[in-house]
PDB file of C-alpha atoms in Angstrom:
ATOM      1  CA  LYS A  27      21.696  92.052  44.998  1.00  0.00           C
ATOM      2  CA  GLY A  28      18.782  92.803  47.358  1.00  0.00           C
ATOM      3  CA  LEU A  29      21.019  93.143  50.418  1.00  0.00           C
ATOM      4  CA  PRO A  30      22.032  96.814  49.898  1.00  0.00           C
ATOM      5  CA  LEU A  31      18.350  97.720  49.577  1.00  0.00           C
ATOM      6  CA  ALA A  32      17.439  95.779  52.724  1.00  0.00           C
ATOM      7  CA  ILE A  33      20.072  97.375  54.977  1.00  0.00           C
ATOM      8  CA  PRO A  34      18.360 100.790  55.447  1.00  0.00           C
ATOM      9  CA  VAL A  35      15.014  99.067  56.114  1.00  0.00           C
ATOM     10  CA  LEU A  36      16.608  96.777  58.693  1.00  0.00           C
ATOM     11  CA  VAL A  37      18.369  99.707  60.387  1.00  0.00           C
ATOM     12  CA  GLU A  38      15.013 101.550  60.590  1.00  0.00           C
ATOM     13  CA  GLY A  39      13.654  98.405  62.231  1.00  0.00           C
ATOM     14  CA  LEU A  40      16.068  98.916  65.131  1.00  0.00           C
ATOM     15  CA  ALA A  41      13.963 101.872  66.324  1.00  0.00           C
ATOM     16  CA  PRO A  42      12.081 101.057  69.557  1.00  0.00           C
ATOM     17  CA  ASP A  43       8.754 102.123  68.062  1.00  0.00           C
ATOM     18  CA  SER A  44       9.155 100.037  64.902  1.00  0.00           C
ATOM     19  CA  GLY A  45       7.800  96.832  66.381  1.00  0.00           C
ATOM     20  CA  ARG A  46      10.541  94.997  64.472  1.00  0.00           C
ATOM     21  CA  MET A  47      13.586  95.463  66.702  1.00  0.00           C
ATOM     22  CA  ASP A  48      14.209  91.757  67.271  1.00  0.00           C
ATOM     23  CA  THR A  49      13.699  90.747  63.642  1.00  0.00           C
ATOM     24  CA  ALA A  50      15.793  93.631  62.315  1.00  0.00           C
ATOM     25  CA  SER A  51      18.695  93.038  64.690  1.00  0.00           C
ATOM     26  CA  GLU A  52      18.734  89.279  64.068  1.00  0.00           C
ATOM     27  CA  SER A  53      18.633  89.849  60.298  1.00  0.00           C
ATOM     28  CA  LEU A  54      21.539  92.292  60.390  1.00  0.00           C
ATOM     29  CA  ILE A  55      23.521  89.877  62.575  1.00  0.00           C
ATOM     30  CA  ALA A  56      22.782  87.064  60.117  1.00  0.00           C
ATOM     31  CA  TYR A  57      24.251  89.137  57.285  1.00  0.00           C
ATOM     32  CA  LYS A  58      27.497  89.508  59.290  1.00  0.00           C
ATOM     33  CA  ALA A  59      30.220  91.382  57.386  1.00  0.00           C
ATOM     34  CA  LYS A  60      27.878  91.895  54.426  1.00  0.00           C
ATOM     35  CA  ALA A  61      25.953  94.347  56.612  1.00  0.00           C
ATOM     36  CA  GLY A  62      29.023  96.582  57.006  1.00  0.00           C
ATOM     37  CA  SER A  63      27.296  99.465  55.216  1.00  0.00           C
ATOM     38  CA  ALA A  64      24.857  99.636  58.144  1.00  0.00           C
ATOM     39  CA  VAL A  65      27.590 100.450  60.683  1.00  0.00           C
ATOM     40  CA  PRO A  66      27.259 104.287  60.658  1.00  0.00           C
ATOM     41  CA  ALA A  67      23.483 104.112  61.149  1.00  0.00           C
ATOM     42  CA  VAL A  68      23.777 101.449  63.845  1.00  0.00           C
ATOM     43  CA  ILE A  69      26.383 103.556  65.682  1.00  0.00           C
ATOM     44  CA  ARG A  70      23.792 106.361  65.869  1.00  0.00           C
ATOM     45  CA  ARG A  71      21.419 103.924  67.612  1.00  0.00           C
ATOM     46  CA  LEU A  72      23.934 103.543  70.462  1.00  0.00           C
ATOM     47  CA  ASP A  73      22.744 106.896  71.834  1.00  0.00           C
ATOM     48  CA  ASP A  74      19.065 105.937  71.823  1.00  0.00           C
ATOM     49  CA  PRO A  75      17.362 106.647  75.163  1.00  0.00           C
ATOM     50  CA  ASP A  76      15.778 103.172  74.988  1.00  0.00           C
ATOM     51  CA  GLU A  77      17.997 100.556  76.662  1.00  0.00           C
ATOM     52  CA  GLY A  78      16.698  97.787  74.396  1.00  0.00           C
ATOM     53  CA  ALA A  79      17.600  99.774  71.289  1.00  0.00           C
ATOM     54  CA  ARG A  80      21.133 100.394  72.595  1.00  0.00           C
ATOM     55  CA  GLU A  81      21.520  96.731  73.513  1.00  0.00           C
ATOM     56  CA  ARG A  82      20.413  95.578  70.065  1.00  0.00           C
ATOM     57  CA  ALA A  83      22.673  98.097  68.337  1.00  0.00           C
ATOM     58  CA  VAL A  84      25.663  96.823  70.319  1.00  0.00           C
ATOM     59  CA  ARG A  85      24.793  93.213  69.447  1.00  0.00           C
ATOM     60  CA  VAL A  86      24.438  94.082  65.758  1.00  0.00           C
ATOM     61  CA  LEU A  87      27.856  95.758  65.668  1.00  0.00           C
ATOM     62  CA  GLY A  88      29.449  92.694  67.240  1.00  0.00           C
ATOM     63  CA  GLY A  89      27.566  90.457  64.826  1.00  0.00           C
ATOM     64  CA  ILE A  90      28.853  92.415  61.835  1.00  0.00           C
ATOM     65  CA  GLY A  91      32.392  91.760  63.068  1.00  0.00           C
ATOM     66  CA  TRP A  92      35.539  93.374  61.661  1.00  0.00           C
ATOM     67  CA  PRO A  93      33.722  95.792  59.292  1.00  0.00           C
ATOM     68  CA  ALA A  94      32.355  97.433  62.461  1.00  0.00           C
ATOM     69  CA  GLY A  95      35.853  98.455  63.581  1.00  0.00           C
ATOM     70  CA  SER A  96      34.913 102.119  63.108  1.00  0.00           C
ATOM     71  CA  ALA A  97      32.396 101.634  65.945  1.00  0.00           C
ATOM     72  CA  THR A  98      35.190 100.969  68.462  1.00  0.00           C
ATOM     73  CA  PRO A  99      35.168 104.450  70.085  1.00  0.00           C
ATOM     74  CA  ALA A 100      31.371 104.378  70.400  1.00  0.00           C
ATOM     75  CA  LEU A 101      31.449 100.866  71.893  1.00  0.00           C
ATOM     76  CA  VAL A 102      34.153 101.904  74.363  1.00  0.00           C
ATOM     77  CA  ALA A 103      31.847 104.766  75.395  1.00  0.00           C
ATOM     78  CA  ARG A 104      29.027 102.228  75.914  1.00  0.00           C
ATOM     79  CA  MET A 105      31.281 100.434  78.424  1.00  0.00           C
ATOM     80  CA  LYS A 106      30.103 103.232  80.774  1.00  0.00           C
ATOM     81  CA  ASP A 107      26.401 102.821  79.925  1.00  0.00           C
ATOM     82  CA  PRO A 108      24.023 102.937  82.924  1.00  0.00           C
ATOM     83  CA  SER A 109      22.742  99.495  81.879  1.00  0.00           C
ATOM     84  CA  LEU A 110      24.900  96.538  82.894  1.00  0.00           C
ATOM     85  CA  ASN A 111      23.464  94.572  79.955  1.00  0.00           C
ATOM     86  CA  VAL A 112      24.577  97.224  77.468  1.00  0.00           C
ATOM     87  CA  ARG A 113      28.038  97.442  79.105  1.00  0.00           C
ATOM     88  CA  ARG A 114      28.495  93.652  78.952  1.00  0.00           C
ATOM     89  CA  LYS A 115      27.336  93.427  75.360  1.00  0.00           C
ATOM     90  CA  ALA A 116      29.582  96.350  74.339  1.00  0.00           C
ATOM     91  CA  VAL A 117      32.615  94.507  75.706  1.00  0.00           C
ATOM     92  CA  ILE A 118      31.523  91.282  73.990  1.00  0.00           C
ATOM     93  CA  ALA A 119      31.002  93.187  70.714  1.00  0.00           C
ATOM     94  CA  LEU A 120      34.537  94.587  70.878  1.00  0.00           C
ATOM     95  CA  GLY A 121      35.856  91.035  71.110  1.00  0.00           C
ATOM     96  CA  ASP A 122      33.648  89.941  68.223  1.00  0.00           C
ATOM     97  CA  ILE A 123      35.032  92.775  66.087  1.00  0.00           C
ATOM     98  CA  GLY A 124      38.471  91.324  66.786  1.00  0.00           C
ATOM     99  CA  PRO A 125      41.734  93.010  65.781  1.00  0.00           C
ATOM    100  CA  ALA A 126      39.782  95.853  64.130  1.00  0.00           C
ATOM    101  CA  ALA A 127      38.873  96.914  67.707  1.00  0.00           C
ATOM    102  CA  ALA A 128      42.541  97.332  68.695  1.00  0.00           C
ATOM    103  CA  ALA A 129      41.915 100.867  69.949  1.00  0.00           C
ATOM    104  CA  ALA A 130      39.787  99.375  72.754  1.00  0.00           C
ATOM    105  CA  VAL A 131      42.715  97.518  74.363  1.00  0.00           C
ATOM    106  CA  PRO A 132      43.545 100.237  76.940  1.00  0.00           C
ATOM    107  CA  ALA A 133      39.891 100.522  78.044  1.00  0.00           C
ATOM    108  CA  LEU A 134      39.539  96.743  78.251  1.00  0.00           C
ATOM    109  CA  GLY A 135      42.750  96.567  80.277  1.00  0.00           C
ATOM    110  CA  LYS A 136      41.355  99.122  82.743  1.00  0.00           C
ATOM    111  CA  GLU A 137      38.148  97.124  83.026  1.00  0.00           C
ATOM    112  CA  ILE A 138      40.136  94.045  84.034  1.00  0.00           C
ATOM    113  CA  THR A 139      41.924  95.864  86.844  1.00  0.00           C
ATOM    114  CA  ASP A 140      38.836  97.675  88.149  1.00  0.00           C
ATOM    115  CA  PRO A 141      37.934  95.980  91.457  1.00  0.00           C
ATOM    116  CA  HIS A 142      34.266  96.914  90.946  1.00  0.00           C
ATOM    117  CA  SER A 143      34.050  95.660  87.385  1.00  0.00           C
ATOM    118  CA  LYS A 144      30.952  93.672  86.541  1.00  0.00           C
ATOM    119  CA  VAL A 145      32.264  92.784  83.083  1.00  0.00           C
ATOM    120  CA  ARG A 146      35.791  91.589  83.881  1.00  0.00           C
ATOM    121  CA  PRO A 147      35.420  88.071  82.379  1.00  0.00           C
ATOM    122  CA  GLU A 148      33.977  89.508  79.175  1.00  0.00           C
ATOM    123  CA  ALA A 149      36.821  92.053  78.956  1.00  0.00           C
ATOM    124  CA  ILE A 150      39.398  89.287  79.343  1.00  0.00           C
ATOM    125  CA  SER A 151      37.696  87.211  76.661  1.00  0.00           C
ATOM    126  CA  ALA A 152      37.484  90.238  74.353  1.00  0.00           C
ATOM    127  CA  LEU A 153      41.234  90.797  74.641  1.00  0.00           C
ATOM    128  CA  GLY A 154      41.774  87.165  73.692  1.00  0.00           C
ATOM    129  CA  LYS A 155      39.637  87.630  70.581  1.00  0.00           C
ATOM    130  CA  ILE A 156      41.339  90.905  69.624  1.00  0.00           C
ATOM    131  CA  GLY A 157      44.513  88.883  69.483  1.00  0.00           C
ATOM    132  CA  PRO A 158      48.218  88.869  70.155  1.00  0.00           C
ATOM    133  CA  GLU A 159      49.250  91.049  67.221  1.00  0.00           C
ATOM    134  CA  VAL A 160      47.729  94.061  68.948  1.00  0.00           C
ATOM    135  CA  PRO A 161      50.279  95.718  71.242  1.00  0.00           C
ATOM    136  CA  GLY A 162      49.571  95.274  74.920  1.00  0.00           C
ATOM    137  CA  VAL A 163      47.140  92.355  74.724  1.00  0.00           C
ATOM    138  CA  LEU A 164      49.588  89.609  75.710  1.00  0.00           C
ATOM    139  CA  ASP A 165      51.102  91.705  78.503  1.00  0.00           C
ATOM    140  CA  ILE A 166      47.686  92.483  79.997  1.00  0.00           C
ATOM    141  CA  LEU A 167      46.592  88.850  79.873  1.00  0.00           C
ATOM    142  CA  LYS A 168      49.867  87.557  81.312  1.00  0.00           C
ATOM    143  CA  ARG A 169      49.623  90.056  84.199  1.00  0.00           C
ATOM    144  CA  THR A 170      46.039  88.965  84.766  1.00  0.00           C
ATOM    145  CA  LEU A 171      47.256  85.416  85.369  1.00  0.00           C
ATOM    146  CA  ALA A 172      48.664  86.722  88.680  1.00  0.00           C
ATOM    147  CA  SER A 173      45.272  87.962  89.905  1.00  0.00           C
ATOM    148  CA  SER A 174      44.199  86.995  93.412  1.00  0.00           C
ATOM    149  CA  GLU A 175      40.782  86.004  92.018  1.00  0.00           C
ATOM    150  CA  PRO A 176      40.608  82.412  90.723  1.00  0.00           C
ATOM    151  CA  GLY A 177      37.860  83.261  88.202  1.00  0.00           C
ATOM    152  CA  THR A 178      39.934  86.073  86.747  1.00  0.00           C
ATOM    153  CA  ARG A 179      43.017  83.856  86.478  1.00  0.00           C
ATOM    154  CA  ARG A 180      40.936  81.139  84.801  1.00  0.00           C
ATOM    155  CA  ALA A 181      39.459  83.606  82.302  1.00  0.00           C
ATOM    156  CA  ALA A 182      42.959  84.891  81.427  1.00  0.00           C
ATOM    157  CA  ALA A 183      44.267  81.335  80.971  1.00  0.00           C
ATOM    158  CA  ASP A 184      41.281  80.525  78.745  1.00  0.00           C
ATOM    159  CA  ALA A 185      41.870  83.669  76.667  1.00  0.00           C
ATOM    160  CA  LEU A 186      45.550  82.838  76.225  1.00  0.00           C
ATOM    161  CA  PHE A 187      44.685  79.259  75.277  1.00  0.00           C
ATOM    162  CA  THR A 188      42.123  80.483  72.737  1.00  0.00           C
ATOM    163  CA  MET A 189      44.675  82.882  71.257  1.00  0.00           C
ATOM    164  CA  LYS A 190      47.254  80.123  70.960  1.00  0.00           C
ATOM    165  CA  LYS A 191      44.691  77.993  69.150  1.00  0.00           C
ATOM    166  CA  ASN A 192      43.417  80.770  66.849  1.00  0.00           C
ATOM    167  CA  PHE A 193      46.450  82.952  66.160  1.00  0.00           C
ATOM    168  CA  ARG A 194      49.759  81.690  64.803  1.00  0.00           C
ATOM    169  CA  SER A 195      51.946  84.421  66.246  1.00  0.00           C
ATOM    170  CA  VAL A 196      51.352  83.766  69.945  1.00  0.00           C
ATOM    171  CA  SER A 197      54.691  83.486  71.680  1.00  0.00           C
ATOM    172  CA  HIS A 198      55.561  83.133  75.312  1.00  0.00           C
TER     173      HIS A 198
END
């Protein structure tokens, strides 16, 4: 009963000058899907000039999971953030949102093929979490198995293995 009242207070706590950023973000993450009503306000925090605020907002959206699917376009935009930490966490959050982040598949696929990518392993893992029902995921991961980089091949194999374990519809 108190959760809906707590959400706005916790979202306010994400502000860099609140002095409660860590506590607020961890509390929202702990609420998981129950904090879904916070998603629009947390999305607005993604444009904060403070890197720490953007990083926490990204983590919160991933922690909320599938109810944060509406944040997918904003998280894809954060994949181009000047901060490597924010970019990495945005990719991880998309995976944590799962199939509700299906619209991110093309951007994640581009990240995997970018030779200068600093978040390639996270992008591969995110595709594995988004799952095989989303068009393109299996094709991207299977193509990634042919990469010349052993770490990339290993990450793709791990993602495919995880999908096989977690999703019933994985076919070869």
